[in-house]
PDB file of C-alpha atoms in Angstrom:
ATOM      1  CA  MET V   1     -43.971 -31.380  52.050  1.00 43.00           C
ATOM      2  CA  SER V   2     -47.249 -30.301  53.380  1.00 43.00           C
ATOM      3  CA  ALA V   3     -49.526 -28.293  50.947  1.00 47.00           C
ATOM      4  CA  GLN V   4     -49.347 -25.549  53.406  1.00 46.00           C
ATOM      5  CA  ASN V   5     -45.530 -25.157  53.001  1.00 44.00           C
ATOM      6  CA  SER V   6     -45.381 -25.795  49.284  1.00 41.00           C
ATOM      7  CA  PRO V   7     -43.596 -23.276  46.896  1.00 40.00           C
ATOM      8  CA  ALA V   8     -47.000 -22.688  45.125  1.00 40.00           C
ATOM      9  CA  GLN V   9     -48.387 -21.265  48.512  1.00 41.00           C
ATOM     10  CA  ALA V  10     -45.221 -19.222  49.292  1.00 38.00           C
ATOM     11  CA  ALA V  11     -45.023 -17.714  45.788  1.00 42.00           C
ATOM     12  CA  THR V  12     -45.117 -13.790  45.747  1.00 43.00           C
ATOM     13  CA  PRO V  13     -48.405 -12.658  44.559  1.00 46.00           C
ATOM     14  CA  THR V  14     -48.642 -10.763  41.330  1.00 45.00           C
ATOM     15  CA  ALA V  15     -48.977  -7.113  41.555  1.00 82.00           C
ATOM     16  CA  ARG V  16     -50.831  -6.336  38.158  1.00 92.00           C
ATOM     17  CA  LYS V  17     -54.102  -4.930  38.170  1.00 96.00           C
ATOM     18  CA  PRO V  18     -57.194  -7.248  37.626  1.00 97.00           C
ATOM     19  CA  VAL V  19     -58.069  -7.802  33.887  1.00 98.00           C
ATOM     20  CA  THR V  20     -61.549  -6.224  33.286  1.00 98.00           C
ATOM     21  CA  LEU V  21     -64.114  -6.132  30.384  1.00 97.00           C
ATOM     22  CA  LEU V  22     -63.023  -2.568  29.891  1.00 97.00           C
ATOM     23  CA  LYS V  23     -59.233  -3.603  29.775  1.00 98.00           C
ATOM     24  CA  LEU V  24     -60.066  -6.338  27.315  1.00 98.00           C
ATOM     25  CA  ARG V  25     -61.788  -3.900  25.112  1.00 97.00           C
ATOM     26  CA  GLU V  26     -58.819  -1.510  25.411  1.00 97.00           C
ATOM     27  CA  MET V  27     -56.462  -4.213  24.304  1.00 98.00           C
ATOM     28  CA  HIS V  28     -58.228  -5.045  21.378  1.00 97.00           C
ATOM     29  CA  ALA V  29     -58.603  -1.309  20.187  1.00 97.00           C
ATOM     30  CA  SER V  30     -54.916  -0.848  20.731  1.00 97.00           C
ATOM     31  CA  GLY V  31     -53.733  -4.011  19.124  1.00 97.00           C
ATOM     32  CA  GLU V  32     -52.358  -5.790  22.073  1.00 98.00           C
ATOM     33  CA  LYS V  33     -52.819  -9.424  21.785  1.00 98.00           C
ATOM     34  CA  ILE V  34     -54.886 -11.217  24.335  1.00 98.00           C
ATOM     35  CA  ALA V  35     -53.228 -14.527  25.964  1.00 98.00           C
ATOM     36  CA  MET V  36     -55.700 -16.907  27.109  1.00 98.00           C
ATOM     37  CA  LEU V  37     -55.265 -20.433  28.511  1.00 98.00           C
ATOM     38  CA  THR V  38     -57.664 -23.056  29.927  1.00 98.00           C
ATOM     39  CA  GLY V  39     -57.241 -23.859  33.582  1.00 98.00           C
ATOM     40  CA  TYR V  40     -59.315 -26.144  35.845  1.00 98.00           C
ATOM     41  CA  ASP V  41     -58.129 -26.346  39.350  1.00 98.00           C
ATOM     42  CA  ALA V  42     -56.938 -23.822  42.125  1.00 98.00           C
ATOM     43  CA  THR V  43     -53.053 -24.634  41.724  1.00 98.00           C
ATOM     44  CA  PHE V  44     -53.225 -24.016  38.024  1.00 98.00           C
ATOM     45  CA  GLY V  45     -55.386 -21.123  38.405  1.00 98.00           C
ATOM     46  CA  LYS V  46     -52.808 -19.322  40.652  1.00 98.00           C
ATOM     47  CA  VAL V  47     -50.100 -20.313  38.364  1.00 98.00           C
ATOM     48  CA  LEU V  48     -51.724 -18.892  35.269  1.00 98.00           C
ATOM     49  CA  ASP V  49     -52.644 -15.780  37.081  1.00 98.00           C
ATOM     50  CA  ASP V  50     -49.232 -15.219  38.405  1.00 97.00           C
ATOM     51  CA  CYS V  51     -47.573 -15.713  35.136  1.00 98.00           C
ATOM     52  CA  GLY V  52     -49.396 -13.060  33.394  1.00 98.00           C
ATOM     53  CA  VAL V  53     -52.241 -14.962  31.310  1.00 98.00           C
ATOM     54  CA  ASP V  54     -54.937 -12.478  30.626  1.00 98.00           C
ATOM     55  CA  CYS V  55     -57.890 -14.717  30.468  1.00 98.00           C
ATOM     56  CA  ILE V  56     -58.270 -18.194  31.986  1.00 98.00           C
ATOM     57  CA  LEU V  57     -61.057 -20.134  30.165  1.00 98.00           C
ATOM     58  CA  VAL V  58     -62.518 -22.915  32.335  1.00 98.00           C
ATOM     59  CA  GLY V  59     -63.318 -25.117  29.302  1.00 98.00           C
ATOM     60  CA  ASP V  60     -65.582 -28.084  28.915  1.00 97.00           C
ATOM     61  CA  SER V  61     -62.342 -29.544  27.346  1.00 96.00           C
ATOM     62  CA  LEU V  62     -61.865 -30.768  31.067  1.00 97.00           C
ATOM     63  CA  GLY V  63     -64.053 -33.828  29.873  1.00 96.00           C
ATOM     64  CA  MET V  64     -61.071 -34.826  27.825  1.00 93.00           C
ATOM     65  CA  VAL V  65     -57.988 -33.909  29.602  1.00 94.00           C
ATOM     66  CA  LEU V  66     -59.475 -34.405  33.247  1.00 95.00           C
ATOM     67  CA  GLN V  67     -62.008 -36.983  32.899  1.00 96.00           C
ATOM     68  CA  GLY V  68     -60.796 -39.161  30.010  1.00 94.00           C
ATOM     69  CA  HIS V  69     -63.661 -38.875  27.824  1.00 94.00           C
ATOM     70  CA  THR V  70     -63.183 -38.818  23.892  1.00 92.00           C
ATOM     71  CA  SER V  71     -65.327 -35.533  23.524  1.00 92.00           C
ATOM     72  CA  THR V  72     -66.809 -32.859  25.629  1.00 95.00           C
ATOM     73  CA  LEU V  73     -70.290 -33.998  25.406  1.00 95.00           C
ATOM     74  CA  PRO V  74     -70.304 -35.768  28.631  1.00 97.00           C
ATOM     75  CA  VAL V  75     -69.535 -32.939  30.714  1.00 98.00           C
ATOM     76  CA  THR V  76     -72.368 -31.254  32.777  1.00 98.00           C
ATOM     77  CA  LEU V  77     -73.171 -27.590  34.201  1.00 98.00           C
ATOM     78  CA  GLU V  78     -72.517 -28.981  37.579  1.00 98.00           C
ATOM     79  CA  HIS V  79     -68.946 -30.215  36.546  1.00 98.00           C
ATOM     80  CA  MET V  80     -68.355 -26.703  35.183  1.00 98.00           C
ATOM     81  CA  ALA V  81     -69.615 -24.893  37.985  1.00 98.00           C
ATOM     82  CA  TYR V  82     -67.353 -26.953  40.374  1.00 98.00           C
ATOM     83  CA  HIS V  83     -64.115 -26.293  38.306  1.00 98.00           C
ATOM     84  CA  VAL V  84     -64.939 -22.634  37.774  1.00 98.00           C
ATOM     85  CA  GLN V  85     -65.253 -22.391  41.727  1.00 98.00           C
ATOM     86  CA  CYS V  86     -61.777 -24.096  42.049  1.00 98.00           C
ATOM     87  CA  VAL V  87     -59.994 -21.793  39.681  1.00 98.00           C
ATOM     88  CA  ALA V  88     -61.816 -18.669  41.116  1.00 98.00           C
ATOM     89  CA  ARG V  89     -60.696 -19.279  44.691  1.00 98.00           C
ATOM     90  CA  ALA V  90     -57.160 -18.881  43.644  1.00 98.00           C
ATOM     91  CA  ASN V  91     -57.273 -16.404  40.621  1.00 98.00           C
ATOM     92  CA  ARG V  92     -56.855 -12.834  41.649  1.00 97.00           C
ATOM     93  CA  THR V  93     -56.520 -10.695  38.456  1.00 98.00           C
ATOM     94  CA  ALA V  94     -57.006 -12.821  35.251  1.00 98.00           C
ATOM     95  CA  TRP V  95     -60.398 -12.653  33.406  1.00 98.00           C
ATOM     96  CA  LEU V  96     -62.179 -15.742  34.331  1.00 98.00           C
ATOM     97  CA  ILE V  97     -64.459 -17.276  31.453  1.00 98.00           C
ATOM     98  CA  GLY V  98     -66.524 -20.424  32.227  1.00 98.00           C
ATOM     99  CA  ASP V  99     -67.738 -22.770  29.428  1.00 98.00           C
ATOM    100  CA  LEU V 100     -71.486 -23.632  29.183  1.00 98.00           C
ATOM    101  CA  PRO V 101     -71.620 -27.136  28.461  1.00 98.00           C
ATOM    102  CA  TYR V 102     -73.464 -29.262  25.905  1.00 97.00           C
ATOM    103  CA  GLY V 103     -77.229 -28.985  26.798  1.00 97.00           C
ATOM    104  CA  SER V 104     -77.234 -26.207  29.115  1.00 98.00           C
ATOM    105  CA  TYR V 105     -78.033 -23.436  26.761  1.00 97.00           C
ATOM    106  CA  HIS V 106     -79.642 -25.100  23.874  1.00 96.00           C
ATOM    107  CA  GLU V 107     -83.279 -25.438  25.057  1.00 96.00           C
ATOM    108  CA  ASP V 108     -84.288 -21.628  25.045  1.00 97.00           C
ATOM    109  CA  VAL V 109     -82.925 -18.277  26.480  1.00 98.00           C
ATOM    110  CA  GLN V 110     -84.326 -18.805  29.854  1.00 98.00           C
ATOM    111  CA  GLN V 111     -82.311 -22.060  30.286  1.00 98.00           C
ATOM    112  CA  ALA V 112     -79.184 -20.274  29.123  1.00 98.00           C
ATOM    113  CA  TYR V 113     -79.730 -17.592  31.572  1.00 98.00           C
ATOM    114  CA  ARG V 114     -80.018 -20.057  34.412  1.00 98.00           C
ATOM    115  CA  SER V 115     -76.906 -21.973  33.439  1.00 98.00           C
ATOM    116  CA  SER V 116     -75.031 -18.586  32.937  1.00 98.00           C
ATOM    117  CA  CYS V 117     -76.166 -17.618  36.302  1.00 98.00           C
ATOM    118  CA  ALA V 118     -74.934 -20.867  37.877  1.00 98.00           C
ATOM    119  CA  LEU V 119     -71.322 -20.237  36.431  1.00 98.00           C
ATOM    120  CA  MET V 120     -71.256 -16.583  37.357  1.00 98.00           C
ATOM    121  CA  GLN V 121     -72.408 -17.399  41.051  1.00 98.00           C
ATOM    122  CA  ALA V 122     -69.570 -19.943  40.984  1.00 98.00           C
ATOM    123  CA  GLY V 123     -67.034 -17.097  40.146  1.00 98.00           C
ATOM    124  CA  ALA V 124     -67.064 -16.674  36.305  1.00 98.00           C
ATOM    125  CA  GLN V 125     -66.966 -13.152  34.986  1.00 98.00           C
ATOM    126  CA  MET V 126     -67.757 -14.045  31.445  1.00 98.00           C
ATOM    127  CA  VAL V 127     -69.501 -17.201  29.882  1.00 98.00           C
ATOM    128  CA  LYS V 128     -68.792 -18.831  26.685  1.00 98.00           C
ATOM    129  CA  LEU V 129     -71.182 -20.769  24.278  1.00 98.00           C
ATOM    130  CA  GLU V 130     -70.570 -22.576  20.801  1.00 97.00           C
ATOM    131  CA  GLY V 131     -72.065 -21.931  17.434  1.00 95.00           C
ATOM    132  CA  GLY V 132     -73.483 -19.066  15.435  1.00 93.00           C
ATOM    133  CA  GLY V 133     -76.813 -18.238  14.108  1.00 92.00           C
ATOM    134  CA  TRP V 134     -79.411 -19.637  16.499  1.00 95.00           C
ATOM    135  CA  THR V 135     -76.839 -18.383  19.423  1.00 97.00           C
ATOM    136  CA  ALA V 136     -77.210 -14.684  18.699  1.00 98.00           C
ATOM    137  CA  PRO V 137     -80.670 -14.257  20.343  1.00 98.00           C
ATOM    138  CA  VAL V 138     -79.121 -16.127  23.341  1.00 98.00           C
ATOM    139  CA  VAL V 139     -76.100 -13.937  23.380  1.00 98.00           C
ATOM    140  CA  GLU V 140     -78.464 -10.687  23.215  1.00 98.00           C
ATOM    141  CA  PHE V 141     -80.373 -11.959  26.077  1.00 98.00           C
ATOM    142  CA  LEU V 142     -77.693 -12.821  28.192  1.00 98.00           C
ATOM    143  CA  VAL V 143     -75.776  -9.443  27.367  1.00 98.00           C
ATOM    144  CA  ALA V 144     -78.970  -7.363  28.200  1.00 98.00           C
ATOM    145  CA  ARG V 145     -78.904  -9.150  31.646  1.00 98.00           C
ATOM    146  CA  GLY V 146     -75.333  -8.215  32.521  1.00 98.00           C
ATOM    147  CA  ILE V 147     -73.469 -11.327  31.510  1.00 98.00           C
ATOM    148  CA  PRO V 148     -70.729 -11.061  29.230  1.00 98.00           C
ATOM    149  CA  VAL V 149     -70.437 -13.544  26.555  1.00 98.00           C
ATOM    150  CA  CYS V 150     -67.507 -15.084  24.609  1.00 98.00           C
ATOM    151  CA  ALA V 151     -68.818 -16.562  21.372  1.00 98.00           C
ATOM    152  CA  HIS V 152     -67.096 -19.677  19.549  1.00 98.00           C
ATOM    153  CA  VAL V 153     -67.547 -20.244  15.897  1.00 97.00           C
ATOM    154  CA  GLY V 154     -65.497 -22.712  13.301  1.00 95.00           C
ATOM    155  CA  LEU V 155     -65.038 -26.163  14.649  1.00 90.00           C
ATOM    156  CA  THR V 156     -67.272 -26.188  17.728  1.00 90.00           C
ATOM    157  CA  PRO V 157     -66.591 -29.540  19.741  1.00 85.00           C
ATOM    158  CA  GLN V 158     -70.088 -29.848  21.083  1.00 87.00           C
ATOM    159  CA  SER V 159     -71.233 -30.330  17.472  1.00 77.00           C
ATOM    160  CA  VAL V 160     -68.347 -32.730  16.481  1.00 71.00           C
ATOM    161  CA  HIS V 161     -70.897 -35.458  15.312  1.00 67.00           C
ATOM    162  CA  ALA V 162     -72.958 -32.990  13.105  1.00 67.00           C
ATOM    163  CA  LEU V 163     -69.597 -31.622  11.686  1.00 64.00           C
ATOM    164  CA  GLY V 164     -68.337 -35.132  10.818  1.00 65.00           C
ATOM    165  CA  GLY V 165     -65.346 -34.879  12.996  1.00 66.00           C
ATOM    166  CA  TYR V 166     -62.774 -32.368  14.026  1.00 71.00           C
ATOM    167  CA  ARG V 167     -62.416 -30.705  10.571  1.00 74.00           C
ATOM    168  CA  VAL V 168     -61.292 -27.206   9.389  1.00 85.00           C
ATOM    169  CA  GLN V 169     -64.334 -25.023   8.890  1.00 86.00           C
ATOM    170  CA  GLY V 170     -64.976 -22.279   6.472  1.00 86.00           C
ATOM    171  CA  ARG V 171     -62.648 -23.558   3.635  1.00 89.00           C
ATOM    172  CA  ASP V 172     -65.163 -23.211   0.636  1.00 92.00           C
ATOM    173  CA  ASP V 173     -67.075 -19.867  -0.344  1.00 94.00           C
ATOM    174  CA  ALA V 174     -70.354 -21.166   1.301  1.00 94.00           C
ATOM    175  CA  GLY V 175     -68.629 -21.961   4.665  1.00 92.00           C
ATOM    176  CA  ALA V 176     -66.828 -18.698   4.761  1.00 95.00           C
ATOM    177  CA  SER V 177     -69.788 -16.706   3.911  1.00 96.00           C
ATOM    178  CA  ARG V 178     -71.701 -18.566   6.884  1.00 95.00           C
ATOM    179  CA  LEU V 179     -68.968 -17.914   9.186  1.00 97.00           C
ATOM    180  CA  ARG V 180     -68.892 -14.150   8.169  1.00 97.00           C
ATOM    181  CA  GLN V 181     -72.650 -13.733   8.586  1.00 97.00           C
ATOM    182  CA  GLU V 182     -72.517 -15.497  11.987  1.00 97.00           C
ATOM    183  CA  CYS V 183     -69.801 -13.352  13.483  1.00 98.00           C
ATOM    184  CA  LYS V 184     -71.695 -10.149  12.469  1.00 98.00           C
ATOM    185  CA  ASP V 185     -74.609 -11.336  14.078  1.00 98.00           C
ATOM    186  CA  LEU V 186     -72.876 -12.386  17.252  1.00 98.00           C
ATOM    187  CA  GLN V 187     -70.850  -8.953  17.328  1.00 98.00           C
ATOM    188  CA  ASN V 188     -74.264  -7.247  16.959  1.00 98.00           C
ATOM    189  CA  ALA V 189     -75.940  -9.276  19.782  1.00 98.00           C
ATOM    190  CA  GLY V 190     -73.017  -7.873  22.032  1.00 98.00           C
ATOM    191  CA  ALA V 191     -70.326 -10.694  22.234  1.00 98.00           C
ATOM    192  CA  THR V 192     -67.244  -9.219  23.380  1.00 98.00           C
ATOM    193  CA  LEU V 193     -64.661 -12.238  22.470  1.00 98.00           C
ATOM    194  CA  CYS V 194     -65.209 -15.004  19.863  1.00 98.00           C
ATOM    195  CA  VAL V 195     -63.043 -17.923  19.718  1.00 98.00           C
ATOM    196  CA  PHE V 196     -62.138 -19.064  15.986  1.00 98.00           C
ATOM    197  CA  GLU V 197     -61.273 -22.772  16.136  1.00 96.00           C
ATOM    198  CA  MET V 198     -59.739 -24.332  12.946  1.00 95.00           C
ATOM    199  CA  VAL V 199     -60.605 -21.373  10.699  1.00 97.00           C
ATOM    200  CA  PRO V 200     -58.366 -21.034   7.778  1.00 96.00           C
ATOM    201  CA  ALA V 201     -55.788 -18.160   8.613  1.00 97.00           C
ATOM    202  CA  ALA V 202     -56.658 -16.092   5.655  1.00 97.00           C
ATOM    203  CA  LEU V 203     -60.398 -16.021   6.574  1.00 97.00           C
ATOM    204  CA  ALA V 204     -59.497 -15.301  10.124  1.00 98.00           C
ATOM    205  CA  THR V 205     -57.437 -12.537   9.218  1.00 98.00           C
ATOM    206  CA  GLU V 206     -60.377 -10.853   6.914  1.00 97.00           C
ATOM    207  CA  LEU V 207     -62.975 -11.393   9.904  1.00 98.00           C
ATOM    208  CA  THR V 208     -60.606 -10.041  12.516  1.00 98.00           C
ATOM    209  CA  ALA V 209     -60.079  -6.867  10.521  1.00 97.00           C
ATOM    210  CA  GLU V 210     -63.910  -6.564   9.762  1.00 97.00           C
ATOM    211  CA  LEU V 211     -65.062  -7.079  13.458  1.00 97.00           C
ATOM    212  CA  LYS V 212     -64.152  -3.887  15.276  1.00 95.00           C
ATOM    213  CA  HIS V 213     -66.121  -4.655  18.619  1.00 97.00           C
ATOM    214  CA  MET V 214     -65.583  -8.275  18.855  1.00 98.00           C
ATOM    215  CA  ALA V 215     -62.047  -9.507  19.469  1.00 98.00           C
ATOM    216  CA  THR V 216     -61.279 -12.800  17.911  1.00 98.00           C
ATOM    217  CA  ILE V 217     -59.366 -15.442  19.872  1.00 98.00           C
ATOM    218  CA  GLY V 218     -57.672 -17.853  17.551  1.00 98.00           C
ATOM    219  CA  ILE V 219     -57.098 -21.519  18.125  1.00 97.00           C
ATOM    220  CA  GLY V 220     -55.647 -22.988  14.718  1.00 97.00           C
ATOM    221  CA  ALA V 221     -56.790 -19.843  13.162  1.00 97.00           C
ATOM    222  CA  GLY V 222     -53.434 -18.057  12.410  1.00 97.00           C
ATOM    223  CA  ARG V 223     -51.557 -15.342  13.886  1.00 97.00           C
ATOM    224  CA  ASN V 224     -53.533 -12.244  12.964  1.00 98.00           C
ATOM    225  CA  CYS V 225     -56.494 -13.059  15.459  1.00 98.00           C
ATOM    226  CA  ALA V 226     -56.776 -10.491  18.145  1.00 98.00           C
ATOM    227  CA  GLY V 227     -55.663 -13.192  20.716  1.00 98.00           C
ATOM    228  CA  GLN V 228     -54.867 -16.828  21.162  1.00 98.00           C
ATOM    229  CA  VAL V 229     -55.897 -19.661  23.237  1.00 98.00           C
ATOM    230  CA  LEU V 230     -54.688 -23.224  24.013  1.00 98.00           C
ATOM    231  CA  VAL V 231     -55.566 -26.252  26.126  1.00 97.00           C
ATOM    232  CA  LEU V 232     -53.186 -25.850  29.089  1.00 98.00           C
ATOM    233  CA  HIS V 233     -52.342 -29.654  28.876  1.00 97.00           C
ATOM    234  CA  ASP V 234     -51.505 -29.445  25.174  1.00 96.00           C
ATOM    235  CA  MET V 235     -49.197 -26.616  25.432  1.00 97.00           C
ATOM    236  CA  LEU V 236     -47.418 -28.352  28.278  1.00 97.00           C
ATOM    237  CA  GLY V 237     -46.894 -31.320  26.286  1.00 95.00           C
ATOM    238  CA  ILE V 238     -49.016 -33.674  28.751  1.00 94.00           C
ATOM    239  CA  THR V 239     -52.181 -34.478  27.047  1.00 87.00           C
ATOM    240  CA  PRO V 240     -52.954 -38.031  26.477  1.00 78.00           C
ATOM    241  CA  PHE V 241     -54.317 -37.397  22.894  1.00 78.00           C
ATOM    242  CA  LYS V 242     -52.414 -36.607  19.591  1.00 83.00           C
ATOM    243  CA  LEU V 243     -51.621 -33.093  19.413  1.00 87.00           C
ATOM    244  CA  PRO V 244     -53.408 -30.895  16.782  1.00 90.00           C
ATOM    245  CA  ARG V 245     -50.973 -29.177  14.381  1.00 92.00           C
ATOM    246  CA  PHE V 246     -51.935 -25.782  15.828  1.00 95.00           C
ATOM    247  CA  VAL V 247     -50.312 -26.661  19.259  1.00 96.00           C
ATOM    248  CA  ARG V 248     -46.854 -25.659  19.997  1.00 97.00           C
ATOM    249  CA  ASN V 249     -45.389 -27.612  23.125  1.00 96.00           C
ATOM    250  CA  PHE V 250     -44.022 -24.592  25.266  1.00 98.00           C
ATOM    251  CA  MET V 251     -42.488 -27.153  27.857  1.00 97.00           C
ATOM    252  CA  ASP V 252     -39.675 -28.180  25.166  1.00 96.00           C
ATOM    253  CA  GLY V 253     -36.542 -26.397  26.558  1.00 96.00           C
ATOM    254  CA  ALA V 254     -38.414 -24.705  29.320  1.00 97.00           C
ATOM    255  CA  PRO V 255     -36.975 -25.273  32.887  1.00 98.00           C
ATOM    256  CA  SER V 256     -40.400 -25.095  34.526  1.00 98.00           C
ATOM    257  CA  VAL V 257     -44.216 -25.127  34.026  1.00 98.00           C
ATOM    258  CA  GLN V 258     -44.115 -21.485  35.045  1.00 98.00           C
ATOM    259  CA  GLU V 259     -41.487 -20.398  32.442  1.00 98.00           C
ATOM    260  CA  ALA V 260     -43.382 -22.418  29.802  1.00 98.00           C
ATOM    261  CA  ILE V 261     -46.669 -20.396  30.521  1.00 98.00           C
ATOM    262  CA  ARG V 262     -44.475 -17.157  30.644  1.00 98.00           C
ATOM    263  CA  ARG V 263     -43.099 -18.058  27.260  1.00 98.00           C
ATOM    264  CA  TYR V 264     -46.534 -18.724  25.760  1.00 98.00           C
ATOM    265  CA  VAL V 265     -47.826 -15.341  26.985  1.00 98.00           C
ATOM    266  CA  ALA V 266     -44.768 -13.571  25.606  1.00 98.00           C
ATOM    267  CA  ALA V 267     -45.011 -15.436  22.221  1.00 98.00           C
ATOM    268  CA  VAL V 268     -48.682 -14.421  22.072  1.00 98.00           C
ATOM    269  CA  LYS V 269     -47.967 -10.900  22.604  1.00 98.00           C
ATOM    270  CA  ASP V 270     -44.996 -10.434  20.295  1.00 97.00           C
ATOM    271  CA  GLY V 271     -46.858 -12.425  17.420  1.00 97.00           C
ATOM    272  CA  SER V 272     -44.371 -15.202  17.181  1.00 97.00           C
ATOM    273  CA  PHE V 273     -46.993 -17.776  17.963  1.00 98.00           C
ATOM    274  CA  PRO V 274     -48.659 -19.315  16.312  1.00 97.00           C
ATOM    275  CA  ASP V 275     -46.332 -19.724  13.048  1.00 95.00           C
ATOM    276  CA  ASP V 276     -48.624 -19.648  10.160  1.00 92.00           C
ATOM    277  CA  ALA V 277     -46.369 -21.915   8.112  1.00 91.00           C
ATOM    278  CA  VAL V 278     -46.510 -24.538  10.990  1.00 92.00           C
ATOM    279  CA  HIS V 279     -49.724 -23.929  13.152  1.00 95.00           C
ATOM    280  CA  ALA V 280     -52.287 -22.563  10.691  1.00 90.00           C
ATOM    281  CA  TYR V 281     -54.496 -23.968   7.862  1.00 93.00           C
TER     282      TYR V 281
END
């Protein structure tokens, strides 16, 4: 079968209105959960959009699931811009977020701005960066120039060596206090979303309630975050790596990839995923 006659091409386009920054803020204010998944190419960009995913994150996790690296560190800005372009060509209504890769925003705010412009020109509607503290001025600089920002705290994979591995963050009082201050600073700087990765569920619940203007997106941070995100290949059960405990294989029992993604969206929306007894810390 040729690509021109493939079922993916023949699928009926979704009729939903595009997800905008205003829509995300309305969802957060009303308590509607935000369903986010990673996506890296045009085919899955269309599938994710058609299946009702609110946000597609073109993550630097592509370094592991697509390129075969053992971390995200080898991913370059050129790689990210290429994959953002691929997804943007097929996506019509989901909010599209591009990851700023390692070394592309660490030098100064001008470097961060140039890197963000590259992703926005490639089709991203928001950029994501990792870390708290030193990143708040970067976030403020970008937001002031019309670039929406998603922050990322807790386990930050680009700092995996400094953190001593892929470990839960914020377990002790000092770690929890640091995360709380980082989140306040990022919210004040203008971040709209903030990924909480491998943060204890109880702490994530407290911070989600405290942060009125920045929606928390959990990945291994419990069910009470304002939304959830997973790596697409993980939730489809096709990753070559051992799955973290916060992942649920939505392909298990699903008749198709599309149905697995729809089940993920529905489970996030109704709060049945994640199950804190199984997926949280």
